[in-house]
């Protein structure tokens, strides 16, 4: 293996381990907290978590084997199954992020009617459409034998070896990315920009009230005034930062891979195999960032996993104390000895 291939293999191993740990932690929080399970967005996060976990245990290991051995890992049936799963999971995870953005848009823009517009039944219908939409493309690809090992990405994915199918495969790939990546990106941008507009409007109202209060409080200490103004700046930046993170991670992780796949079909630009694997690793990195962006860094999830950690540590401390007390009791001689 060359140095580049070794670094890429280590990157895949790191992504696989972090994705497994982070998404398992999200799943544990979901199972531990009844409040999280009651929330409608929890269904979308649960679906996204399962997609990331399945990606980490199916597609990533075969990509690692493809980088190491520079050939198809396993037989054709295994590769076709993993390629089918990878296509389904990629589309499903993208659409799950779009569903989460729609949920936030309804919650922020229509807060009074949120509970009537976004119920568990509505979330289940959205998830059903997501699965149907995501499954239709790999089913069509499998029926046309367009799944296989692609050396450019060292992974089992959409791939056509027959030159006579080139035109149909180009159209199919373009439609797939348009109805998964592009559709999800348009929904993300539309909904989150609407959310940002409402957040900025509320920030302006709060800023006006704060400034009026500061003007009336003539004897207020300068340090208190400065803290109020600093909180104003943080409030304005908070919504922008969160929305930029949602959209930015989506584009940063998926756009290089999608663009590479479309450019590859043109046969005009030569693409290095190293870049192909890097773009694939960037797509895999979404399975690592999603648990933090959508779950673990939120207050409710942080409180839940901290409670779980404290419970485990407390139980461990109690067991250690009981064991120490038992040993001490054995070492004390009985009366009359």
Tab-separated table of C-alpha atoms in Angstrom:
chain	number	residue	atom	x	y	z
A	1	UNK	CA	0.000	0.000	0.000
A	2	UNK	CA	1.154	3.520	-0.772
A	3	UNK	CA	1.148	6.290	1.829
A	4	UNK	CA	-1.999	7.796	0.325
A	5	UNK	CA	-3.855	4.480	0.457
A	6	UNK	CA	-2.735	3.905	4.045
A	7	UNK	CA	-4.014	7.355	5.075
A	8	UNK	CA	-7.314	6.776	3.294
A	9	UNK	CA	-7.712	3.376	4.960
A	10	UNK	CA	-7.033	4.924	8.375
A	11	UNK	CA	-9.566	7.661	7.608
A	12	UNK	CA	-12.253	5.067	6.795
A	13	UNK	CA	-11.463	3.167	10.019
A	14	UNK	CA	-11.719	6.375	12.058
A	15	UNK	CA	-14.991	7.388	10.374
A	16	UNK	CA	-16.425	3.922	10.933
A	17	UNK	CA	-15.558	3.826	14.647
A	18	UNK	CA	-16.760	7.367	15.411
A	19	UNK	CA	-19.964	6.840	13.418
A	20	UNK	CA	-20.712	3.652	15.337
A	21	UNK	CA	-20.043	5.170	18.762
A	22	UNK	CA	-21.883	8.453	18.133
A	23	UNK	CA	-24.967	6.896	16.543
A	24	UNK	CA	-25.185	4.161	19.192
A	25	UNK	CA	-25.116	6.920	21.831
A	26	UNK	CA	-27.993	8.702	20.056
A	27	UNK	CA	-29.939	5.439	19.987
A	28	UNK	CA	-29.277	4.904	23.713
A	29	UNK	CA	-30.525	8.424	24.471
A	30	UNK	CA	-33.676	7.735	22.471
A	31	UNK	CA	-34.340	4.508	24.379
A	32	UNK	CA	-33.473	6.042	27.771
A	33	UNK	CA	-35.475	9.270	27.590
A	34	UNK	CA	-39.266	9.140	27.390
A	35	UNK	CA	-39.354	12.871	26.582
A	36	UNK	CA	-37.242	12.360	23.450
A	37	UNK	CA	-39.449	9.474	22.328
A	38	UNK	CA	-42.565	11.635	22.696
A	39	UNK	CA	-41.272	14.267	20.272
A	40	UNK	CA	-42.228	13.930	16.608
A	41	UNK	CA	-38.738	14.908	15.303
A	42	UNK	CA	-37.409	11.920	17.252
A	43	UNK	CA	-38.814	9.630	14.539
A	44	UNK	CA	-36.796	11.404	11.840
A	45	UNK	CA	-33.672	11.385	14.007
A	46	UNK	CA	-34.195	7.679	14.733
A	47	UNK	CA	-34.465	6.925	11.010
A	48	UNK	CA	-31.348	8.996	10.306
A	49	UNK	CA	-29.495	7.187	13.107
A	50	UNK	CA	-30.377	3.734	11.750
A	51	UNK	CA	-29.277	4.817	8.247
A	52	UNK	CA	-25.925	5.967	9.615
A	53	UNK	CA	-25.441	2.796	11.670
A	54	UNK	CA	-26.222	0.527	8.718
A	55	UNK	CA	-23.853	2.553	6.548
A	56	UNK	CA	-21.105	2.144	9.160
A	57	UNK	CA	-21.486	-1.653	9.355
A	58	UNK	CA	-22.105	-2.424	5.677
A	59	UNK	CA	-20.660	0.022	3.151
A	60	UNK	CA	-17.704	1.400	5.122
A	61	UNK	CA	-16.078	-2.008	5.884
A	62	UNK	CA	-16.293	-3.056	2.230
A	63	UNK	CA	-14.792	0.258	1.132
A	64	UNK	CA	-11.953	-0.325	3.588
A	65	UNK	CA	-11.404	-3.802	2.130
A	66	UNK	CA	-11.546	-2.336	-1.399
A	67	UNK	CA	-8.820	0.204	-0.528
A	68	UNK	CA	-6.593	-2.461	1.021
A	69	UNK	CA	-6.987	-5.201	-1.602
A	70	UNK	CA	-7.666	-2.881	-4.606
A	71	UNK	CA	-10.351	-5.266	-5.826
A	72	UNK	CA	-13.918	-6.289	-5.158
A	73	UNK	CA	-14.279	-7.654	-1.617
A	74	UNK	CA	-16.400	-10.800	-1.441
A	75	UNK	CA	-18.566	-12.185	-4.191
A	76	UNK	CA	-20.901	-10.476	-6.621
A	77	UNK	CA	-23.994	-11.168	-4.519
A	78	UNK	CA	-22.490	-9.513	-1.435
A	79	UNK	CA	-21.365	-6.511	-3.471
A	80	UNK	CA	-24.772	-6.149	-5.114
A	81	UNK	CA	-26.491	-6.317	-1.714
A	82	UNK	CA	-24.185	-3.696	-0.210
A	83	UNK	CA	-24.545	-1.488	-3.305
A	84	UNK	CA	-28.332	-1.740	-3.013
A	85	UNK	CA	-28.182	-0.860	0.692
A	86	UNK	CA	-25.742	2.008	0.143
A	87	UNK	CA	-27.955	3.605	-2.511
A	88	UNK	CA	-31.042	3.246	-0.323
A	89	UNK	CA	-29.363	4.553	2.846
A	90	UNK	CA	-27.789	7.563	1.130
A	91	UNK	CA	-31.109	8.714	-0.297
A	92	UNK	CA	-32.993	7.953	2.913
A	93	UNK	CA	-30.565	9.920	5.082
A	94	UNK	CA	-30.775	12.946	2.757
A	95	UNK	CA	-34.568	12.885	2.772
A	96	UNK	CA	-34.578	12.471	6.570
A	97	UNK	CA	-32.604	15.721	6.881
A	98	UNK	CA	-35.139	17.399	4.599
A	99	UNK	CA	-37.946	16.048	6.797
A	100	UNK	CA	-36.248	17.455	9.906
A	101	UNK	CA	-35.989	20.864	8.232
A	102	UNK	CA	-39.700	20.764	7.346
A	103	UNK	CA	-40.496	19.937	10.964
A	104	UNK	CA	-38.447	22.917	12.196
A	105	UNK	CA	-40.063	25.196	9.608
A	106	UNK	CA	-43.573	24.266	10.762
A	107	UNK	CA	-42.584	24.592	14.444
A	108	UNK	CA	-41.084	28.080	14.003
A	109	UNK	CA	-43.270	29.630	11.296
A	110	UNK	CA	-46.575	28.046	12.417
A	111	UNK	CA	-46.076	27.479	16.169
A	112	UNK	CA	-49.773	27.625	17.108
A	113	UNK	CA	-50.793	24.932	14.624
A	114	UNK	CA	-47.648	22.780	14.892
A	115	UNK	CA	-49.250	19.989	16.940
A	116	UNK	CA	-52.119	19.687	14.467
A	117	UNK	CA	-49.896	19.795	11.368
A	118	UNK	CA	-47.061	17.552	12.579
A	119	UNK	CA	-48.362	14.518	14.462
A	120	UNK	CA	-46.925	11.023	14.761
A	121	UNK	CA	-49.210	9.908	11.944
A	122	UNK	CA	-47.918	12.706	9.705
A	123	UNK	CA	-44.311	11.851	10.567
A	124	UNK	CA	-44.990	8.171	9.799
A	125	UNK	CA	-46.448	9.126	6.393
A	126	UNK	CA	-43.380	11.249	5.625
A	127	UNK	CA	-41.085	8.367	6.618
A	128	UNK	CA	-43.106	5.968	4.471
A	129	UNK	CA	-42.645	8.237	1.474
A	130	UNK	CA	-38.933	8.524	2.303
A	131	UNK	CA	-38.489	4.741	2.297
A	132	UNK	CA	-40.557	4.284	-0.879
A	133	UNK	CA	-38.660	7.061	-2.659
A	134	UNK	CA	-35.275	5.731	-1.509
A	135	UNK	CA	-36.043	2.091	-2.343
A	136	UNK	CA	-37.294	2.764	-5.874
A	137	UNK	CA	-33.854	3.681	-7.256
A	138	UNK	CA	-31.835	0.679	-5.987
A	139	UNK	CA	-34.679	-1.648	-7.026
A	140	UNK	CA	-34.525	-0.220	-10.553
A	141	UNK	CA	-30.710	-0.378	-10.549
A	142	UNK	CA	-30.741	-4.001	-9.364
A	143	UNK	CA	-33.224	-5.025	-12.046
A	144	UNK	CA	-30.988	-3.436	-14.712
A	145	UNK	CA	-27.764	-4.888	-13.209
A	146	UNK	CA	-26.381	-1.434	-12.438
A	147	UNK	CA	-24.891	-2.320	-9.065
A	148	UNK	CA	-21.293	-3.405	-8.615
A	149	UNK	CA	-17.787	-2.614	-7.426
A	150	UNK	CA	-16.508	0.751	-8.653
A	151	UNK	CA	-12.704	0.986	-8.532
A	152	UNK	CA	-12.742	4.788	-8.582
A	153	UNK	CA	-14.487	4.850	-5.180
A	154	UNK	CA	-13.273	1.434	-3.967
A	155	UNK	CA	-16.850	0.645	-2.986
A	156	UNK	CA	-19.940	-1.243	-4.063
A	157	UNK	CA	-22.347	1.299	-5.488
A	158	UNK	CA	-24.205	2.296	-8.653
A	159	UNK	CA	-22.079	1.081	-11.550
A	160	UNK	CA	-22.657	-0.038	-15.137
A	161	UNK	CA	-20.063	-2.116	-16.996
A	162	UNK	CA	-21.958	-2.398	-20.282
A	163	UNK	CA	-21.113	0.332	-22.848
A	164	UNK	CA	-24.487	-0.068	-24.567
A	165	UNK	CA	-26.245	1.040	-21.355
A	166	UNK	CA	-24.207	4.210	-20.988
A	167	UNK	CA	-26.891	6.717	-22.047
A	168	UNK	CA	-29.588	5.136	-19.902
A	169	UNK	CA	-27.232	4.906	-16.917
A	170	UNK	CA	-26.241	8.581	-17.261
A	171	UNK	CA	-29.909	9.614	-17.235
A	172	UNK	CA	-30.670	7.306	-14.321
A	173	UNK	CA	-27.744	8.634	-12.242
A	174	UNK	CA	-28.672	12.243	-12.989
A	175	UNK	CA	-32.305	11.675	-11.977
A	176	UNK	CA	-31.231	9.836	-8.818
A	177	UNK	CA	-29.000	12.673	-7.605
A	178	UNK	CA	-31.536	15.308	-8.645
A	179	UNK	CA	-34.327	13.648	-6.640
A	180	UNK	CA	-32.146	12.880	-3.619
A	181	UNK	CA	-29.313	15.401	-3.191
A	182	UNK	CA	-30.724	18.380	-5.121
A	183	UNK	CA	-34.295	17.967	-3.856
A	184	UNK	CA	-33.108	17.690	-0.246
A	185	UNK	CA	-30.821	20.706	-0.654
A	186	UNK	CA	-33.641	22.848	-2.061
A	187	UNK	CA	-35.926	21.846	0.826
A	188	UNK	CA	-33.170	22.536	3.383
A	189	UNK	CA	-32.427	25.986	1.954
A	190	UNK	CA	-36.092	26.984	1.643
A	191	UNK	CA	-37.178	25.855	5.107
A	192	UNK	CA	-34.131	26.982	7.073
A	193	UNK	CA	-34.012	30.390	5.396
A	194	UNK	CA	-37.657	30.857	6.392
A	195	UNK	CA	-36.736	29.823	9.940
A	196	UNK	CA	-33.813	32.272	9.921
A	197	UNK	CA	-36.095	35.086	8.765
A	198	UNK	CA	-38.492	34.476	11.664
A	199	UNK	CA	-35.610	34.155	14.149
A	200	UNK	CA	-34.118	37.470	13.042
A	201	UNK	CA	-37.522	39.131	13.349
A	202	UNK	CA	-37.862	37.930	16.939
A	203	UNK	CA	-34.282	38.986	17.686
A	204	UNK	CA	-35.061	42.517	16.478
A	205	UNK	CA	-38.113	42.710	18.720
A	206	UNK	CA	-36.085	41.539	21.721
A	207	UNK	CA	-33.279	43.973	20.848
A	208	UNK	CA	-35.740	46.898	20.769
A	209	UNK	CA	-37.125	45.974	24.181
A	210	UNK	CA	-33.618	45.522	25.569
A	211	UNK	CA	-32.420	48.886	24.271
A	212	UNK	CA	-35.505	50.645	25.657
A	213	UNK	CA	-34.848	49.030	29.040
A	214	UNK	CA	-31.185	50.059	29.007
A	215	UNK	CA	-32.154	53.654	28.198
A	216	UNK	CA	-34.616	53.781	31.094
A	217	UNK	CA	-32.138	52.247	33.550
A	218	UNK	CA	-29.826	55.223	33.824
A	219	UNK	CA	-28.018	53.992	36.928
A	220	UNK	CA	-27.242	50.574	35.518
A	221	UNK	CA	-23.645	49.445	35.927
A	222	UNK	CA	-21.577	49.593	32.689
A	223	UNK	CA	-20.613	45.926	33.025
A	224	UNK	CA	-24.283	44.891	33.114
A	225	UNK	CA	-25.011	47.031	30.070
A	226	UNK	CA	-22.093	45.446	28.248
A	227	UNK	CA	-23.296	41.951	29.087
A	228	UNK	CA	-26.757	42.779	27.723
A	229	UNK	CA	-25.297	44.078	24.476
A	230	UNK	CA	-23.056	41.008	24.221
A	231	UNK	CA	-26.065	38.739	24.698
A	232	UNK	CA	-27.786	40.623	21.877
A	233	UNK	CA	-24.900	39.861	19.530
A	234	UNK	CA	-24.842	36.208	20.554
A	235	UNK	CA	-28.583	35.881	20.038
A	236	UNK	CA	-28.330	37.271	16.509
A	237	UNK	CA	-25.446	34.926	15.664
A	238	UNK	CA	-26.903	31.776	17.241
A	239	UNK	CA	-29.655	31.134	14.695
A	240	UNK	CA	-27.377	31.968	11.766
A	241	UNK	CA	-24.682	29.637	13.080
A	242	UNK	CA	-27.066	26.716	13.577
A	243	UNK	CA	-28.680	27.031	10.158
A	244	UNK	CA	-25.290	27.472	8.493
A	245	UNK	CA	-24.200	24.246	10.195
A	246	UNK	CA	-27.237	22.307	8.959
A	247	UNK	CA	-26.884	23.434	5.342
A	248	UNK	CA	-23.087	23.668	5.340
A	249	UNK	CA	-22.437	20.111	6.556
A	250	UNK	CA	-24.921	18.759	4.017
A	251	UNK	CA	-23.173	20.526	1.135
A	252	UNK	CA	-19.632	19.877	2.373
A	253	UNK	CA	-20.188	16.153	2.852
A	254	UNK	CA	-22.380	15.233	-0.119
A	255	UNK	CA	-21.650	17.810	-2.840
A	256	UNK	CA	-18.061	16.657	-3.687
A	257	UNK	CA	-19.207	13.044	-4.103
A	258	UNK	CA	-22.304	13.922	-6.161
A	259	UNK	CA	-20.356	16.316	-8.414
A	260	UNK	CA	-17.611	13.722	-8.874
A	261	UNK	CA	-20.151	11.093	-9.903
A	262	UNK	CA	-21.725	13.422	-12.453
A	263	UNK	CA	-18.376	14.603	-13.836
A	264	UNK	CA	-17.209	11.004	-14.089
A	265	UNK	CA	-20.092	10.209	-16.436
A	266	UNK	CA	-18.971	12.834	-18.936
A	267	UNK	CA	-15.717	10.953	-19.759
A	268	UNK	CA	-14.055	14.314	-20.483
A	269	UNK	CA	-12.281	14.925	-17.173
A	270	UNK	CA	-9.928	12.304	-15.737
A	271	UNK	CA	-10.610	11.719	-12.046
A	272	UNK	CA	-7.916	10.371	-9.764
A	273	UNK	CA	-8.798	7.294	-7.754
A	274	UNK	CA	-7.470	9.061	-4.661
A	275	UNK	CA	-9.947	11.899	-5.144
A	276	UNK	CA	-12.751	9.404	-5.777
A	277	UNK	CA	-12.086	7.714	-2.424
A	278	UNK	CA	-11.715	11.095	-0.668
A	279	UNK	CA	-15.104	12.210	-1.989
A	280	UNK	CA	-16.555	8.910	-0.781
A	281	UNK	CA	-15.017	9.477	2.667
A	282	UNK	CA	-16.578	12.946	2.756
A	283	UNK	CA	-19.968	11.361	2.086
A	284	UNK	CA	-19.292	8.864	4.884
A	285	UNK	CA	-18.368	11.723	7.224
A	286	UNK	CA	-22.033	12.788	7.233
A	287	UNK	CA	-22.740	9.679	9.307
A	288	UNK	CA	-20.235	11.071	11.825
A	289	UNK	CA	-21.461	14.677	11.884
A	290	UNK	CA	-25.219	13.944	11.979
A	291	UNK	CA	-25.310	12.672	15.594
A	292	UNK	CA	-23.613	15.856	16.806
A	293	UNK	CA	-25.389	18.327	14.514
A	294	UNK	CA	-28.918	16.998	15.103
A	295	UNK	CA	-28.753	15.307	18.497
A	296	UNK	CA	-25.845	15.045	20.906
A	297	UNK	CA	-25.045	18.778	21.107
A	298	UNK	CA	-28.651	19.724	21.834
A	299	UNK	CA	-29.521	20.451	25.461
A	300	UNK	CA	-32.002	17.595	25.863
A	301	UNK	CA	-29.630	14.969	24.483
A	302	UNK	CA	-26.666	16.338	26.457
A	303	UNK	CA	-28.692	16.121	29.648
A	304	UNK	CA	-29.793	12.566	28.777
A	305	UNK	CA	-26.354	11.141	28.053
A	306	UNK	CA	-24.922	12.909	31.092
A	307	UNK	CA	-27.665	11.352	33.222
A	308	UNK	CA	-26.838	7.930	31.774
A	309	UNK	CA	-23.132	8.460	32.462
A	310	UNK	CA	-23.772	9.618	36.021
A	311	UNK	CA	-26.023	6.624	36.608
A	312	UNK	CA	-23.357	4.224	35.376
A	313	UNK	CA	-20.623	5.926	37.429
A	314	UNK	CA	-22.813	6.031	40.537
A	315	UNK	CA	-23.647	2.348	40.202
A	316	UNK	CA	-19.983	1.559	39.683
A	317	UNK	CA	-19.097	3.654	42.750
A	318	UNK	CA	-21.729	1.877	44.864
A	319	UNK	CA	-20.486	-1.536	43.747
A	320	UNK	CA	-16.885	-0.551	44.506
A	321	UNK	CA	-17.860	0.738	47.968
A	322	UNK	CA	-19.828	-2.411	48.732
A	323	UNK	CA	-16.945	-4.590	47.593
A	324	UNK	CA	-14.475	-2.601	49.681
A	325	UNK	CA	-16.759	-2.849	52.722
A	326	UNK	CA	-17.105	-6.591	52.244
A	327	UNK	CA	-13.341	-7.031	52.066
A	328	UNK	CA	-12.845	-4.877	55.156
A	329	UNK	CA	-15.453	-6.910	57.049
A	330	UNK	CA	-13.614	-10.108	56.192
A	331	UNK	CA	-10.306	-8.721	57.419
A	332	UNK	CA	-11.667	-7.667	60.888
A	333	UNK	CA	-11.199	-10.524	63.389
A	334	UNK	CA	-14.252	-11.801	65.157
A	335	UNK	CA	-14.602	-11.255	68.961
A	336	UNK	CA	-12.694	-13.780	70.972
A	337	UNK	CA	-10.184	-14.565	68.204
